[in-house]
Amino acid sequence: MPSRVSSPKLVGRDGEVAVLVREIDASAAGSPRFVVVRGEAGIGKSRLVQEASDAARGQGTLVLVGECLDIGSAGLPYLPVAAALRGLARAVTSETLDNLLGPARGDLAAIVPELANDAPAP
């Protein structure tokens, strides 16, 4: 199986990175954002998100990422949101989850069991 080769420098995406960084900065300033990156397979979406996420994490920002899975017309509902919330459950304490999710925590636990108040620590 061939290995994947990737340049250490992101090329030709300065505008897209700038948009993501602007949204991250707005979120850090208290204006929460939800960003969706979409496009055809193989155009560099994952790399773009990785670059912006790395920059945000370098500033101490908690970044949640969820990905879609192309499995035809059936799809998996809520997969990207569930993946992002699963990352949140792993990154913060139960008390912080209570503060962030409030009364929605129980409802969200229906799609992400790790969010349940009685879930074991990850």
CSV table of C-alpha atoms in Angstrom, one decimal:
chain,number,residue,atom,x,y,z
A,1,MET,CA,0.0,0.0,0.0
A,2,PRO,CA,1.5,3.4,-1.0
A,3,SER,CA,2.2,5.8,1.8
A,4,ARG,CA,0.8,9.3,1.7
A,5,VAL,CA,3.2,12.1,1.1
A,6,SER,CA,2.4,15.6,2.3
A,7,SER,CA,4.4,18.9,2.1
A,8,PRO,CA,5.3,20.4,5.5
A,9,LYS,CA,4.2,23.8,4.0
A,10,LEU,CA,0.6,24.5,3.0
A,11,VAL,CA,0.5,26.0,-0.4
A,12,GLY,CA,-2.2,28.1,-2.1
A,13,ARG,CA,-4.6,28.3,0.8
A,14,ASP,CA,-3.7,31.6,2.5
A,15,GLY,CA,-7.2,33.0,1.9
A,16,GLU,CA,-8.9,30.0,3.3
A,17,VAL,CA,-6.6,29.9,6.3
A,18,ALA,CA,-7.2,33.6,6.9
A,19,VAL,CA,-11.0,33.0,7.0
A,20,LEU,CA,-10.6,30.2,9.5
A,21,VAL,CA,-8.2,32.2,11.7
A,22,ARG,CA,-10.6,35.1,11.7
A,23,GLU,CA,-13.4,32.9,12.8
A,24,ILE,CA,-11.2,31.4,15.5
A,25,ASP,CA,-10.2,34.8,16.8
A,26,ALA,CA,-13.9,35.9,16.8
A,27,SER,CA,-14.8,32.8,18.9
A,28,ALA,CA,-11.9,33.5,21.3
A,29,ALA,CA,-13.2,37.0,21.7
A,30,GLY,CA,-16.6,35.7,22.9
A,31,SER,CA,-18.6,35.3,19.7
A,32,PRO,CA,-18.9,31.5,19.2
A,33,ARG,CA,-18.6,30.1,15.7
A,34,PHE,CA,-19.5,26.9,14.0
A,35,VAL,CA,-17.5,26.4,10.7
A,36,VAL,CA,-18.2,23.9,8.0
A,37,VAL,CA,-15.5,23.1,5.5
A,38,ARG,CA,-16.8,21.3,2.4
A,39,GLY,CA,-15.6,20.3,-1.0
A,40,GLU,CA,-14.8,17.4,-3.3
A,41,ALA,CA,-12.6,14.6,-2.1
A,42,GLY,CA,-8.9,15.2,-2.3
A,43,ILE,CA,-8.8,19.0,-2.5
A,44,GLY,CA,-7.2,19.5,0.9
A,45,LYS,CA,-10.0,20.1,3.4
A,46,SER,CA,-8.5,18.0,6.1
A,47,ARG,CA,-5.1,19.6,5.7
A,48,LEU,CA,-6.7,23.1,5.8
A,49,VAL,CA,-8.6,22.3,8.9
A,50,GLN,CA,-5.5,20.7,10.5
A,51,GLU,CA,-3.4,23.9,9.8
A,52,ALA,CA,-6.0,26.2,11.3
A,53,SER,CA,-6.6,23.8,14.3
A,54,ASP,CA,-2.9,23.6,15.0
A,55,ALA,CA,-2.7,27.4,15.0
A,56,ALA,CA,-5.7,27.7,17.3
A,57,ARG,CA,-4.4,25.1,19.7
A,58,GLY,CA,-1.1,26.9,19.8
A,59,GLN,CA,-3.0,29.9,21.2
A,60,GLY,CA,-4.7,27.7,23.9
A,61,THR,CA,-8.0,27.3,22.1
A,62,LEU,CA,-10.0,24.1,22.5
A,63,VAL,CA,-10.8,22.9,19.0
A,64,LEU,CA,-13.5,20.3,18.3
A,65,VAL,CA,-13.4,18.5,14.9
A,66,GLY,CA,-15.9,16.1,13.4
A,67,GLU,CA,-15.7,14.5,10.0
A,68,CYS,CA,-18.3,13.1,7.6
A,69,LEU,CA,-18.1,9.6,6.1
A,70,ASP,CA,-19.1,9.1,2.5
A,71,ILE,CA,-21.0,5.8,2.6
A,72,GLY,CA,-23.6,6.5,0.0
A,73,SER,CA,-27.1,7.9,0.3
A,74,ALA,CA,-27.7,6.4,3.8
A,75,GLY,CA,-25.2,8.5,5.7
A,76,LEU,CA,-24.7,8.5,9.4
A,77,PRO,CA,-26.8,11.3,11.0
A,78,TYR,CA,-25.0,13.5,13.5
A,79,LEU,CA,-21.7,11.8,12.9
A,80,PRO,CA,-19.6,15.1,12.6
A,81,VAL,CA,-21.4,16.6,15.6
A,82,ALA,CA,-21.1,13.4,17.7
A,83,ALA,CA,-17.3,13.2,16.9
A,84,ALA,CA,-16.8,16.8,18.0
A,85,LEU,CA,-18.8,16.3,21.2
A,86,ARG,CA,-16.9,13.0,21.9
A,87,GLY,CA,-13.7,15.1,21.7
A,88,LEU,CA,-15.1,17.6,24.1
A,89,ALA,CA,-16.0,14.8,26.6
A,90,ARG,CA,-12.4,13.7,26.5
A,91,ALA,CA,-10.9,17.2,26.8
A,92,VAL,CA,-12.8,18.7,29.8
A,93,THR,CA,-14.1,17.7,33.2
A,94,SER,CA,-17.6,16.6,33.9
A,95,GLU,CA,-18.2,19.9,35.7
A,96,THR,CA,-17.1,21.8,32.6
A,97,LEU,CA,-19.4,19.8,30.5
A,98,ASP,CA,-22.3,20.8,32.8
A,99,ASN,CA,-21.3,24.4,32.4
A,100,LEU,CA,-20.9,24.2,28.6
A,101,LEU,CA,-23.9,22.0,27.7
A,102,GLY,CA,-26.3,22.9,30.5
A,103,PRO,CA,-29.7,21.1,30.4
A,104,ALA,CA,-28.9,19.9,26.8
A,105,ARG,CA,-26.3,17.5,28.2
A,106,GLY,CA,-28.8,14.7,28.8
A,107,ASP,CA,-30.3,15.0,25.3
A,108,LEU,CA,-26.9,15.1,23.7
A,109,ALA,CA,-25.9,11.9,25.7
A,110,ALA,CA,-28.4,10.1,23.5
A,111,ILE,CA,-26.0,10.4,20.5
A,112,VAL,CA,-22.8,10.6,22.6
A,113,PRO,CA,-23.0,8.3,25.6
A,114,GLU,CA,-19.7,9.8,26.9
A,115,LEU,CA,-21.6,13.0,27.8
A,116,ALA,CA,-23.9,11.2,30.3
A,117,ASN,CA,-23.4,12.4,33.9
A,118,ASP,CA,-22.7,8.8,35.0
A,119,ALA,CA,-20.4,8.0,32.2
A,120,PRO,CA,-17.0,6.7,33.2
A,121,ALA,CA,-14.1,9.1,32.8
A,122,PRO,CA,-12.4,8.7,29.4
